[in-house]
Amino acid sequence: MPTDPEAPASEAATPAAPAPRPAPGPALPAASSAGSGPAVAVPAPARATGYRAVFRVPEFPAVFAAHLMSVLGVVVAEISLTVLVYRATGSPLMSALTFALGFLPYAFGGTLLAGIADRYPARRVLTTCDLLCAACAAAMVWPGTPIAGILVLRCAMAFVAPLFQGARSASLADILGSGEAFVLGRSLLRMVAQSAQLIGFGLGGLLLTVVSPRGAIALTAAGFLASALLLRLGTRPRPARAGGARHSALGGLRAVFGNRRLRALTLLCWIPSAFTVVPEALLTPYADGIGAGTVTLGILMCALPVGTIAGELWAGSALGERARARITAPLAAVCLLPLLLYALRPGPVAVAAALLLAGLAHAHALGVDRMYVDAVPDQLRGRAMTLLSTGVMTLQGVGMALAGAAAEVFPPHAVVAGSAVLGTLVILVLLAELRATEAPGGRAEE
C-alpha cells in the first residue's frame, strides 16, 4: 500500500487504532460526549511530555510494532514486485506501472470506502484490511499468477490503504486521547513511515540478493498476518463510532468542507505536501543537469526525509504543547521558502541544505494535527481522517505529475523555485482563513 502523505510509506497492518492512518473505529475518547467513547488512553501519559510517555500507554507499543513491521514489509514488496514484473516482461514501462499502482487507486478507495471507518468497530476493520492484504500478497507469490493478476492484486491492496490509514488515525485518539499523546503518537508513526523510505529500499535490495522476489513478497504476507494478530490481541475492542449508522463518504466530504475551520485545516494538510514533492519529482533531471552522479543523487534523495524526521523529533521531544502551538503558523508559512534557493541553480551541497531545511519545517505538522483532531466531531473522525489521507496521497501524485509536465517546458530549477512561491502564497491564504475561524477567546468557530 502507498505511503501516507505525512507519513511516507505504505500502510500495512497496524494494531488497534494507532496513529497516523488506518484503523477504523472505536468511539472516541474524552472529547466525545460522556458515556460511550472508549476510554481515553491513560490520562497520565496524555499529560506527560515527550515520546517516551506515549509508550507507557498499554496498547501503543503493539500498535507501533505492527506499524513498523508492516511499513517495512510494504516497502520490500514494492521493490520485489517491480523486479518480479520486470524480469517477467522485460518492460521498464510495466515495472514502473507496478510501482505507480500503489498510488493510483488511492483516490477511489478513499472516496468509496471512507464511510466504513465510522460504521464498523476499528479492530474489525483493521484486521479485515490486514487479512485482505495478506491474501493478495499470498496470491502474488503463487507461481501460476499471471502478471495481469499481480497488477490487479496490487491495485486491491492500494484500494483499501486509505481506509486502513484513516480508520487507524481516527481510532488513535481512542487509545491515546485527543490531546498531547495523540499528537506525539501520530508523529511517531509518521516518522516510522519516513524512516522506511530511507532504509526500506536498501534492506529490500539486500534481501533480493538472497531470496527471490516471490520469496520477499511472501515475507510481506507474513507481516500482514502478524500485524492482524497484534491488532487482535494487543488492543481492546471498541464500538463503532457511528453506532452502525450508514454514513456515506460523500456526506463526510460535505461535512468536512462545510465547516470553515475543518476546510482550512484539511487544505493546510494537503497543500504543503503537494508542493514539497516537486523537488523530489525533479531531483533526477536536476542532478543530471548539474553533473551530479548517482551517489550524490542518492544522498540528495535522503535530505528531505532526514530533515522531516529531525524536525518532528525536535518538536516532539524538545518543545512543549504550547511552544508547538506557537510555531505552527510561522513554520507552515516558511516551509517552502528554502526551495527558493533553486532559483540560483545551486550545487549539490546547497540543494541538500535547502531540502533539509524544508524537511525541518515539517515540524509544524504536530500543531496542525492537534488542531485537526480538536476540530473534527467524534462521529465524523473516521471519514475525515480517511479523506485527509486520501487527499494527501492524491495531491502528491498530482504534484509530481504537474512538476514533470512543467519541466518539459521550463528548466527543473525554475519549476521548483516557482512552485515554492506559488505554494507559499496559497499557504498564507489558508493560514489567514484558519486565523479567521478563531473567536476572540481563542475558540474555534465554524
XYZ file of C-alpha atoms in Angstrom:
446
model
C 0.000 0.000 0.000
C 1.156 3.546 -0.566
C 2.583 5.901 1.852
C 0.607 8.311 3.767
C 1.189 11.878 2.967
C 2.698 12.950 6.098
C 3.912 9.682 6.739
C 5.518 8.215 3.825
C 5.458 4.721 3.021
C 2.590 2.438 2.715
C 0.371 1.149 5.298
C 0.398 -2.255 6.431
C -1.001 -3.918 9.304
C -1.357 -1.866 12.344
C -2.967 -2.926 15.511
C -5.921 -1.490 17.033
C -6.106 2.096 16.358
C -2.834 3.774 16.243
C -1.649 6.871 14.943
C -1.455 8.283 11.574
C -3.553 6.304 9.181
C -5.599 3.187 9.126
C -7.546 1.961 11.987
C -11.268 2.146 11.762
C -13.009 2.737 14.679
C -13.891 2.858 18.136
C -15.899 5.551 19.682
C -13.792 8.497 20.630
C -12.486 9.322 23.978
C -12.591 12.260 26.115
C -13.709 14.685 23.539
C -16.766 12.597 22.952
C -19.801 13.052 24.970
C -19.975 11.285 28.147
C -20.771 7.766 28.220
C -19.987 5.903 25.141
C -16.481 6.613 23.963
C -13.715 4.239 24.547
C -11.621 5.013 27.480
C -9.051 7.597 26.656
C -5.636 6.152 26.970
C -4.370 6.644 30.438
C -4.613 10.332 31.278
C -1.171 10.392 32.850
C 0.657 9.752 29.565
C -1.574 12.240 27.843
C -0.430 14.919 30.309
C 3.220 13.941 30.207
C 5.517 15.318 27.576
C 7.915 13.514 25.279
C 7.710 10.424 23.143
C 8.546 8.002 25.946
C 5.290 8.868 27.685
C 3.341 7.588 24.680
C 4.893 4.146 25.006
C 3.563 3.896 28.563
C 0.049 3.639 27.166
C -0.623 -0.135 27.266
C -1.899 -0.580 23.704
C 0.506 1.714 21.879
C 3.650 -0.500 21.841
C 1.718 -3.190 19.979
C 0.369 -0.618 17.539
C 3.836 0.819 16.981
C 5.463 -2.591 16.463
C 2.818 -3.625 13.952
C 3.170 -0.364 12.066
C 6.962 -0.681 11.864
C 6.766 -4.255 10.645
C 4.061 -3.535 8.110
C 5.632 -0.410 6.631
C 8.951 -2.156 6.051
C 7.073 -5.097 4.573
C 5.228 -2.878 2.133
C 8.423 -1.156 1.010
C 10.080 -4.528 0.430
C 7.008 -5.648 -1.504
C 7.183 -2.577 -3.744
C 10.776 -3.344 -4.708
C 10.116 -7.039 -5.129
C 7.071 -6.513 -7.327
C 8.849 -4.139 -9.687
C 11.739 -6.609 -10.019
C 9.371 -9.543 -10.475
C 7.361 -7.797 -13.191
C 10.455 -6.521 -14.988
C 12.056 -9.984 -15.046
C 8.841 -11.496 -16.360
C 8.128 -8.880 -19.055
C 11.454 -7.154 -19.752
C 9.432 -3.924 -19.919
C 10.507 -0.816 -17.954
C 7.001 0.584 -18.503
C 5.345 -2.405 -16.843
C 7.823 -2.237 -13.970
C 7.112 1.456 -13.396
C 3.372 0.839 -13.711
C 3.598 -1.748 -10.942
C 5.029 0.878 -8.607
C 2.526 3.527 -9.683
C -0.380 1.194 -8.988
C 0.414 1.598 -5.301
C -0.856 5.178 -5.566
C -3.424 5.369 -8.358
C -6.322 3.562 -6.581
C -5.972 5.808 -3.530
C -8.469 8.438 -4.612
C -11.102 5.819 -5.475
C -10.589 3.732 -2.350
C -10.610 6.737 -0.048
C -13.740 8.167 -1.631
C -15.754 4.953 -1.814
C -14.712 3.335 1.468
C -14.480 6.303 3.846
C -17.907 5.652 5.384
C -16.799 2.220 6.626
C -14.286 3.820 9.009
C -17.080 5.073 11.282
C -19.667 2.388 10.570
C -17.825 -0.668 11.968
C -15.600 -1.305 15.015
C -11.993 -0.275 14.446
C -10.389 -3.575 15.306
C -12.629 -5.441 12.897
C -11.914 -3.024 10.043
C -8.158 -3.075 10.622
C -7.857 -6.833 10.884
C -10.048 -7.267 7.812
C -7.810 -4.907 5.823
C -4.709 -6.757 7.039
C -6.103 -10.156 6.148
C -7.213 -8.932 2.728
C -3.729 -7.584 2.017
C -2.144 -10.797 3.281
C -4.360 -12.785 0.911
C -3.412 -10.524 -2.006
C 0.303 -10.878 -1.225
C -0.028 -14.647 -0.899
C -1.788 -14.806 -4.279
C 1.086 -12.840 -5.848
C 3.533 -15.445 -4.557
C 1.648 -18.273 -6.258
C 3.774 -19.297 -9.286
C 0.761 -19.555 -11.563
C -0.422 -15.982 -11.022
C -0.070 -14.057 -14.317
C 1.376 -10.543 -14.478
C -2.073 -9.082 -15.118
C -3.308 -10.800 -11.966
C -0.391 -9.406 -9.955
C -1.258 -5.888 -11.103
C -4.904 -6.357 -10.118
C -3.868 -7.639 -6.697
C -1.553 -4.653 -6.305
C -4.491 -2.357 -7.032
C -6.649 -4.170 -4.467
C -4.045 -3.624 -1.743
C -3.765 0.058 -2.599
C -7.555 0.398 -2.769
C -8.020 -0.448 0.914
C -4.955 1.507 2.083
C -6.739 4.852 2.648
C -9.472 3.140 4.665
C -6.849 1.458 6.811
C -4.947 4.708 7.281
C -7.964 6.852 8.029
C -9.516 4.396 10.437
C -6.229 3.958 12.259
C -5.695 7.710 12.611
C -9.223 8.199 13.884
C -9.039 5.463 16.477
C -5.593 6.530 17.677
C -7.446 9.101 19.740
C -9.350 6.268 21.398
C -6.078 4.800 22.581
C -4.108 7.932 23.379
C -6.790 10.547 23.904
C -7.234 13.545 21.641
C -4.571 15.723 23.272
C -0.784 15.767 23.596
C -0.326 11.991 23.474
C -2.318 11.753 20.234
C -0.093 14.329 18.533
C 3.100 12.541 19.616
C 1.764 9.094 18.753
C 0.758 10.227 15.275
C 4.169 11.831 14.888
C 5.918 8.583 15.821
C 4.024 6.591 13.210
C 4.728 9.261 10.627
C 8.451 9.087 11.390
C 8.362 5.319 11.013
C 6.969 5.780 7.524
C 9.649 8.370 6.677
C 12.406 6.139 8.026
C 11.114 3.239 5.957
C 11.841 5.266 2.835
C 15.427 5.684 3.963
C 16.211 2.122 4.962
C 13.446 0.000 3.471
C 14.644 0.119 -0.123
C 18.190 -0.692 0.958
C 17.016 -3.647 3.018
C 14.806 -4.772 0.162
C 17.736 -4.679 -2.239
C 19.878 -6.748 0.119
C 17.036 -9.191 0.701
C 16.686 -9.797 -3.028
C 20.305 -10.952 -3.158
C 19.425 -13.967 -1.025
C 15.780 -14.698 -1.852
C 13.655 -14.498 -4.975
C 11.158 -11.656 -5.493
C 8.303 -14.041 -4.746
C 10.048 -15.111 -1.544
C 10.331 -11.484 -0.443
C 6.634 -10.939 -1.158
C 5.857 -13.997 0.964
C 7.532 -12.231 3.884
C 5.216 -9.273 3.289
C 2.197 -11.589 3.508
C 3.525 -12.948 6.794
C 3.948 -9.387 8.041
C 0.310 -8.569 7.334
C -0.791 -11.685 9.183
C 1.413 -10.825 12.160
C 0.014 -7.303 12.185
C -3.524 -8.613 12.203
C -2.615 -10.822 15.151
C -1.076 -7.907 17.053
C -4.139 -5.860 16.324
C -6.453 -8.602 17.532
C -4.537 -9.439 20.708
C -2.774 -6.187 21.542
C -5.718 -3.802 21.518
C -9.107 -3.943 23.112
C -12.443 -3.930 21.289
C -14.354 -0.671 20.997
C -17.765 0.033 19.483
C -18.230 1.602 16.065
C -18.048 5.366 16.194
C -21.253 5.823 14.211
C -23.117 3.152 16.151
C -23.726 1.124 12.986
C -25.460 4.015 11.210
C -24.857 4.266 7.493
C -22.786 7.296 6.613
C -21.629 7.913 3.065
C -18.171 9.111 2.142
C -19.779 11.913 0.143
C -21.667 13.004 3.236
C -18.396 13.036 5.153
C -16.793 15.155 2.453
C -19.667 17.627 2.627
C -19.420 17.742 6.409
C -15.667 18.399 6.341
C -15.770 21.080 3.663
C -18.973 22.577 5.023
C -17.160 23.510 8.227
C -14.996 26.582 7.642
C -12.267 25.659 10.114
C -12.132 21.998 9.094
C -11.912 23.031 5.458
C -8.948 25.307 6.157
C -7.178 22.657 8.248
C -7.755 19.955 5.650
C -6.293 22.105 2.892
C -3.402 23.054 5.177
C -2.598 19.338 5.428
C -2.964 18.760 1.690
C -1.267 21.754 0.085
C 2.254 21.746 1.602
C 2.772 18.074 0.740
C 1.623 18.669 -2.841
C 4.350 21.297 -3.299
C 7.042 19.568 -1.242
C 7.134 16.622 -3.665
C 8.096 18.900 -6.576
C 11.860 18.937 -5.850
C 11.778 15.193 -5.221
C 9.990 14.560 -8.501
C 12.583 16.618 -10.419
C 15.678 15.625 -8.456
C 16.956 13.171 -11.058
C 16.839 15.576 -14.026
C 18.162 18.406 -11.857
C 21.100 16.307 -10.613
C 21.844 15.263 -14.169
C 21.789 18.906 -15.251
C 24.428 19.929 -12.705
C 26.584 16.892 -13.387
C 25.921 15.066 -10.114
C 26.493 11.307 -10.084
C 24.235 8.565 -8.809
C 25.847 8.513 -5.355
C 25.193 12.227 -4.965
C 21.651 11.712 -6.205
C 21.067 9.056 -3.565
C 22.302 11.385 -0.835
C 20.082 14.201 -2.081
C 17.093 11.844 -2.090
C 17.642 11.313 1.635
C 17.892 15.001 2.561
C 14.175 15.809 2.714
C 13.062 12.751 4.740
C 16.031 13.157 7.109
C 15.036 16.776 7.689
C 11.409 15.775 8.223
C 12.309 13.166 10.832
C 14.698 15.560 12.601
C 12.076 18.320 12.648
C 9.414 16.096 14.158
C 11.829 14.678 16.733
C 12.811 18.183 17.783
C 9.246 19.453 18.034
C 8.004 16.344 19.811
C 10.819 15.926 22.317
C 12.266 19.401 22.914
C 9.107 21.506 22.800
C 6.028 21.519 24.968
C 2.469 21.703 23.718
C 2.254 25.497 23.959
C 5.566 26.035 22.193
C 4.474 23.765 19.336
C 1.238 25.701 19.015
C 3.175 28.971 18.759
C 5.498 27.761 15.992
C 2.827 26.050 13.873
C 1.773 29.028 11.756
C 5.276 30.545 11.316
C 6.808 27.229 10.261
C 3.930 26.445 7.899
C 4.351 29.890 6.328
C 8.074 29.385 5.607
C 8.188 25.634 4.971
C 8.632 26.055 1.196
C 10.874 29.119 1.235
C 14.178 27.155 1.403
C 13.318 25.838 -2.067
C 13.698 29.370 -3.467
C 17.422 28.622 -3.431
C 16.784 26.583 -6.570
C 16.359 29.857 -8.463
C 20.160 30.226 -8.294
C 20.659 26.738 -9.765
C 22.797 25.673 -6.789
C 25.206 22.774 -6.478
C 24.614 19.552 -4.527
C 25.594 20.917 -1.105
C 23.221 23.875 -1.318
C 20.418 21.670 -2.684
C 20.871 19.249 0.206
C 20.734 22.169 2.660
C 17.551 23.529 1.069
C 15.833 20.140 1.183
C 16.972 19.560 4.760
C 15.577 22.920 5.884
C 12.288 22.287 4.076
C 12.055 18.970 5.909
C 12.817 20.547 9.290
C 9.939 22.992 8.808
C 7.610 19.989 8.639
C 7.623 20.195 12.449
C 4.528 22.362 12.015
C 2.561 19.176 11.289
C 2.340 18.358 15.004
C 0.472 21.578 15.681
C -1.843 21.058 12.721
C -2.576 17.512 13.909
C -3.707 18.836 17.277
C -5.941 21.490 15.752
C -7.439 18.955 13.362
C -8.337 16.333 15.946
C -9.840 19.061 18.157
C -11.950 20.372 15.283
C -13.355 17.068 13.972
C -16.583 15.840 15.615
C -16.215 12.356 17.087
C -18.841 10.773 14.852
C -17.084 12.145 11.748
C -13.494 11.346 12.684
C -13.056 8.102 10.749
C -14.351 9.561 7.487
C -12.463 12.824 8.000
C -9.152 11.033 8.598
C -9.701 8.750 5.606
C -10.429 11.717 3.346
C -7.429 13.557 4.797
C -5.090 10.688 3.956
C -6.662 10.241 0.524
C -6.230 13.899 -0.344
C -2.600 13.986 0.724
C -1.673 10.950 -1.346
C -3.713 12.055 -4.352
C -2.310 15.578 -4.389
C 1.218 14.251 -4.014
C 0.690 12.270 -7.191
C -0.866 15.272 -8.917
C 2.019 17.456 -7.749
C 4.577 15.055 -9.185
C 2.736 14.827 -12.490
C 2.353 18.602 -12.827
C 6.008 19.125 -11.896
C 7.065 16.716 -14.624
C 4.804 18.411 -17.166
C 6.121 21.861 -16.232
C 9.710 20.619 -16.529
C 9.009 19.752 -20.163
C 8.675 23.491 -20.802
C 10.816 25.132 -18.105
C 14.144 24.073 -16.544
C 13.773 21.996 -13.357
C 15.316 24.630 -11.092
C 12.789 27.230 -12.303
C 9.889 24.834 -11.723
C 10.981 24.117 -8.141
C 11.509 27.808 -7.308
C 8.212 28.784 -8.938
C 6.321 26.093 -7.044
C 7.829 27.382 -3.786
C 6.478 30.864 -4.487
C 3.035 29.632 -5.505
C 2.793 27.177 -2.613
C 3.810 29.806 -0.070
C 1.132 32.203 -1.296
C -1.541 29.508 -1.028
C -0.395 28.537 2.476
C -0.501 32.171 3.627
C -4.102 32.433 2.409
C -5.010 29.243 4.293
C -3.330 30.469 7.483
C -5.307 33.716 7.266
C -8.514 31.715 6.813
C -7.618 29.499 9.765
C -6.981 32.518 11.964
C -10.323 33.972 10.945
C -12.100 30.894 12.312
C -10.883 31.565 15.842
C -13.167 33.527 18.102
C -11.629 36.281 20.266
C -11.291 33.854 23.156
C -9.197 31.502 21.018
C -12.010 29.015 20.439
C -12.713 27.689 17.008
C -15.886 28.658 15.241
C -17.499 27.253 12.134
